[in-house]
């Protein structure tokens, strides 16, 4: 039986549905994060204060990034509505890696977060988004992909980077532990 949702690369065509998801659905059960609009991973933390960035600032930044094709990742759709999101793109564009020197930086992708609508959790959406994100990164020529996993995460909000078990099942292996979280890596086979 096929799932009642589809996954595909994020594109400007999904912009309105993506914004609706973040405006009304994504953080319905965790409003403290509603102002993020998934801008934290690409935010210039070295030169700007994230705490001073408002929901309006982040939404405007998201609109600009969507229109320019810079808001990269995968979306899950059901009946035309976004029900899930995975932020995935070039490692060098991700501002939240651990700062350790990375000789493969130009050849690495990064997966930084998952957001799944509360009604769709536990139905394979995040796993499908992960598979789509890895396929996209492979198609873009990346040799491997990094992601963070917190083995102590227990609720949906804490699992925003994805559960360790999901990454392990998808072929990711731990590289190093930083502040209790694992940096995981998966090689991507050349197409």
Tab-separated table of C-alpha atoms in Angstrom:
chain	number	residue	atom	x	y	z
A	1	UNK	CA	0.000	0.000	0.000
A	2	UNK	CA	1.481	3.346	-0.985
A	3	UNK	CA	1.640	6.218	1.470
A	4	UNK	CA	-0.930	9.005	1.214
A	5	UNK	CA	1.836	11.535	0.663
A	6	UNK	CA	4.572	12.262	-1.845
A	7	UNK	CA	8.040	13.738	-1.379
A	8	UNK	CA	9.869	15.985	-3.803
A	9	UNK	CA	12.560	18.639	-3.938
A	10	UNK	CA	11.640	22.052	-2.575
A	11	UNK	CA	11.087	24.595	-5.329
A	12	UNK	CA	9.638	28.091	-5.570
A	13	UNK	CA	6.410	26.454	-6.818
A	14	UNK	CA	5.772	25.120	-3.292
A	15	UNK	CA	6.521	28.477	-1.673
A	16	UNK	CA	2.964	29.377	-0.661
A	17	UNK	CA	2.205	25.877	0.645
A	18	UNK	CA	5.537	25.843	2.521
A	19	UNK	CA	4.794	29.227	4.110
A	20	UNK	CA	1.303	28.061	5.100
A	21	UNK	CA	2.882	25.008	6.733
A	22	UNK	CA	5.277	27.154	8.759
A	23	UNK	CA	2.652	29.835	9.485
A	24	UNK	CA	-0.031	27.460	10.778
A	25	UNK	CA	0.952	23.787	11.047
A	26	UNK	CA	4.633	23.089	11.662
A	27	UNK	CA	4.847	24.279	15.243
A	28	UNK	CA	1.222	24.055	16.354
A	29	UNK	CA	2.375	21.914	19.277
A	30	UNK	CA	5.631	23.802	19.906
A	31	UNK	CA	4.912	27.519	19.379
A	32	UNK	CA	8.248	28.577	20.869
A	33	UNK	CA	9.902	27.595	17.576
A	34	UNK	CA	7.251	29.113	15.302
A	35	UNK	CA	9.453	32.104	14.510
A	36	UNK	CA	12.264	30.031	12.941
A	37	UNK	CA	10.925	29.404	9.419
A	38	UNK	CA	13.916	27.056	9.133
A	39	UNK	CA	16.315	29.978	8.836
A	40	UNK	CA	18.502	28.988	11.800
A	41	UNK	CA	20.727	26.607	9.777
A	42	UNK	CA	21.642	29.249	7.181
A	43	UNK	CA	21.667	32.284	9.499
A	44	UNK	CA	24.992	34.133	9.807
A	45	UNK	CA	25.500	33.436	13.521
A	46	UNK	CA	29.022	34.887	13.457
A	47	UNK	CA	27.844	38.368	12.512
A	48	UNK	CA	24.190	38.570	13.582
A	49	UNK	CA	22.217	37.883	16.745
A	50	UNK	CA	19.715	35.074	16.172
A	51	UNK	CA	17.800	36.049	19.327
A	52	UNK	CA	17.136	39.486	17.805
A	53	UNK	CA	15.733	37.981	14.601
A	54	UNK	CA	11.919	38.107	14.735
A	55	UNK	CA	9.372	35.825	13.108
A	56	UNK	CA	8.733	38.563	10.545
A	57	UNK	CA	12.477	38.819	9.803
A	58	UNK	CA	12.784	35.059	9.383
A	59	UNK	CA	9.629	34.782	7.262
A	60	UNK	CA	10.904	37.558	4.976
A	61	UNK	CA	14.291	35.826	4.739
A	62	UNK	CA	12.518	32.543	3.932
A	63	UNK	CA	10.485	34.246	1.184
A	64	UNK	CA	13.675	35.612	-0.374
A	65	UNK	CA	15.429	32.246	-0.127
A	66	UNK	CA	12.426	30.405	-1.617
A	67	UNK	CA	12.135	32.833	-4.541
A	68	UNK	CA	15.858	32.559	-5.305
A	69	UNK	CA	15.972	28.757	-4.938
A	70	UNK	CA	18.267	28.978	-1.894
A	71	UNK	CA	15.775	27.416	0.552
A	72	UNK	CA	16.864	23.902	-0.298
A	73	UNK	CA	15.525	20.621	0.945
A	74	UNK	CA	12.657	18.225	0.465
A	75	UNK	CA	8.946	18.613	1.095
A	76	UNK	CA	6.275	16.036	1.812
A	77	UNK	CA	2.894	16.824	0.280
A	78	UNK	CA	-0.590	15.430	0.848
A	79	UNK	CA	-3.460	16.773	-1.236
A	80	UNK	CA	-1.309	19.738	-2.263
A	81	UNK	CA	-0.497	20.757	1.311
A	82	UNK	CA	2.981	20.594	2.805
A	83	UNK	CA	2.941	18.106	5.675
A	84	UNK	CA	6.690	17.760	6.178
A	85	UNK	CA	9.993	19.468	5.505
A	86	UNK	CA	13.656	18.480	5.551
A	87	UNK	CA	16.297	21.195	5.297
A	88	UNK	CA	19.112	19.840	3.123
A	89	UNK	CA	21.783	21.499	1.062
A	90	UNK	CA	25.466	22.196	0.694
A	91	UNK	CA	27.509	21.706	3.863
A	92	UNK	CA	29.380	24.967	3.228
A	93	UNK	CA	26.053	26.885	3.312
A	94	UNK	CA	25.108	25.431	6.682
A	95	UNK	CA	26.169	27.680	9.535
A	96	UNK	CA	25.476	25.273	12.388
A	97	UNK	CA	28.007	22.496	11.944
A	98	UNK	CA	30.442	22.087	14.830
A	99	UNK	CA	33.240	24.286	13.482
A	100	UNK	CA	35.770	21.463	13.213
A	101	UNK	CA	37.953	21.689	10.103
A	102	UNK	CA	36.342	19.718	7.291
A	103	UNK	CA	38.563	18.866	4.315
A	104	UNK	CA	35.577	17.549	2.334
A	105	UNK	CA	33.434	20.665	2.907
A	106	UNK	CA	32.954	21.436	-0.783
A	107	UNK	CA	31.903	17.853	-1.507
A	108	UNK	CA	29.545	17.399	1.461
A	109	UNK	CA	25.835	17.897	1.819
A	110	UNK	CA	24.165	18.641	5.148
A	111	UNK	CA	20.771	17.699	6.531
A	112	UNK	CA	19.922	19.930	9.452
A	113	UNK	CA	16.278	19.545	10.426
A	114	UNK	CA	12.961	17.818	9.933
A	115	UNK	CA	9.541	19.254	10.648
A	116	UNK	CA	6.497	16.994	10.296
A	117	UNK	CA	2.890	18.038	10.858
A	118	UNK	CA	1.635	16.611	14.168
A	119	UNK	CA	-1.105	14.568	12.442
A	120	UNK	CA	1.485	12.926	10.162
A	121	UNK	CA	4.108	11.908	12.717
A	122	UNK	CA	4.902	8.218	13.032
A	123	UNK	CA	3.783	7.526	9.446
A	124	UNK	CA	7.167	7.418	7.708
A	125	UNK	CA	7.243	11.045	6.576
A	126	UNK	CA	10.668	11.865	8.060
A	127	UNK	CA	12.153	8.646	6.660
A	128	UNK	CA	10.792	9.451	3.194
A	129	UNK	CA	12.110	13.016	3.459
A	130	UNK	CA	15.543	11.698	4.445
A	131	UNK	CA	15.623	9.365	1.435
A	132	UNK	CA	14.565	12.199	-0.879
A	133	UNK	CA	17.138	14.600	0.583
A	134	UNK	CA	19.939	12.045	0.157
A	135	UNK	CA	18.861	11.378	-3.443
A	136	UNK	CA	18.827	15.107	-4.192
A	137	UNK	CA	22.263	15.649	-2.684
A	138	UNK	CA	23.643	12.669	-4.599
A	139	UNK	CA	22.154	14.022	-7.848
A	140	UNK	CA	23.877	17.344	-7.140
A	141	UNK	CA	27.224	15.535	-7.025
A	142	UNK	CA	27.909	15.513	-3.288
A	143	UNK	CA	30.117	12.625	-2.138
A	144	UNK	CA	28.623	12.320	1.344
A	145	UNK	CA	26.073	13.921	3.630
A	146	UNK	CA	26.329	14.924	7.290
A	147	UNK	CA	23.513	15.203	9.823
A	148	UNK	CA	23.138	15.657	13.569
A	149	UNK	CA	21.346	13.193	15.829
A	150	UNK	CA	20.628	13.588	19.522
A	151	UNK	CA	20.349	10.165	21.187
A	152	UNK	CA	18.706	11.746	24.238
A	153	UNK	CA	15.893	13.372	22.235
A	154	UNK	CA	12.551	12.181	23.515
A	155	UNK	CA	9.842	14.447	22.086
A	156	UNK	CA	8.985	15.777	18.632
A	157	UNK	CA	10.638	19.141	19.244
A	158	UNK	CA	13.893	17.583	20.429
A	159	UNK	CA	13.825	15.217	17.449
A	160	UNK	CA	13.921	18.101	14.960
A	161	UNK	CA	17.328	16.973	13.687
A	162	UNK	CA	16.044	13.415	13.234
A	163	UNK	CA	16.289	10.308	15.397
A	164	UNK	CA	19.576	8.428	15.577
A	165	UNK	CA	17.829	5.174	14.618
A	166	UNK	CA	16.491	6.697	11.387
A	167	UNK	CA	19.965	7.793	10.315
A	168	UNK	CA	21.498	4.433	11.223
A	169	UNK	CA	18.814	2.599	9.218
A	170	UNK	CA	19.615	4.857	6.232
A	171	UNK	CA	23.320	3.977	6.303
A	172	UNK	CA	24.705	6.891	8.309
A	173	UNK	CA	27.601	6.178	10.675
A	174	UNK	CA	28.730	8.254	13.664
A	175	UNK	CA	31.781	10.470	13.132
A	176	UNK	CA	32.101	12.223	16.476
A	177	UNK	CA	30.082	13.299	19.466
A	178	UNK	CA	29.752	17.001	20.299
A	179	UNK	CA	27.790	18.211	23.330
A	180	UNK	CA	25.884	14.924	23.539
A	181	UNK	CA	24.854	14.902	19.868
A	182	UNK	CA	26.319	12.695	17.163
A	183	UNK	CA	27.574	14.019	13.869
A	184	UNK	CA	26.546	11.290	11.433
A	185	UNK	CA	27.808	10.777	7.874
A	186	UNK	CA	26.623	8.726	4.929
A	187	UNK	CA	28.575	8.240	1.715
A	188	UNK	CA	26.593	8.962	-1.444
A	189	UNK	CA	27.310	6.720	-4.404
A	190	UNK	CA	28.171	8.420	-7.665
A	191	UNK	CA	25.240	8.381	-10.094
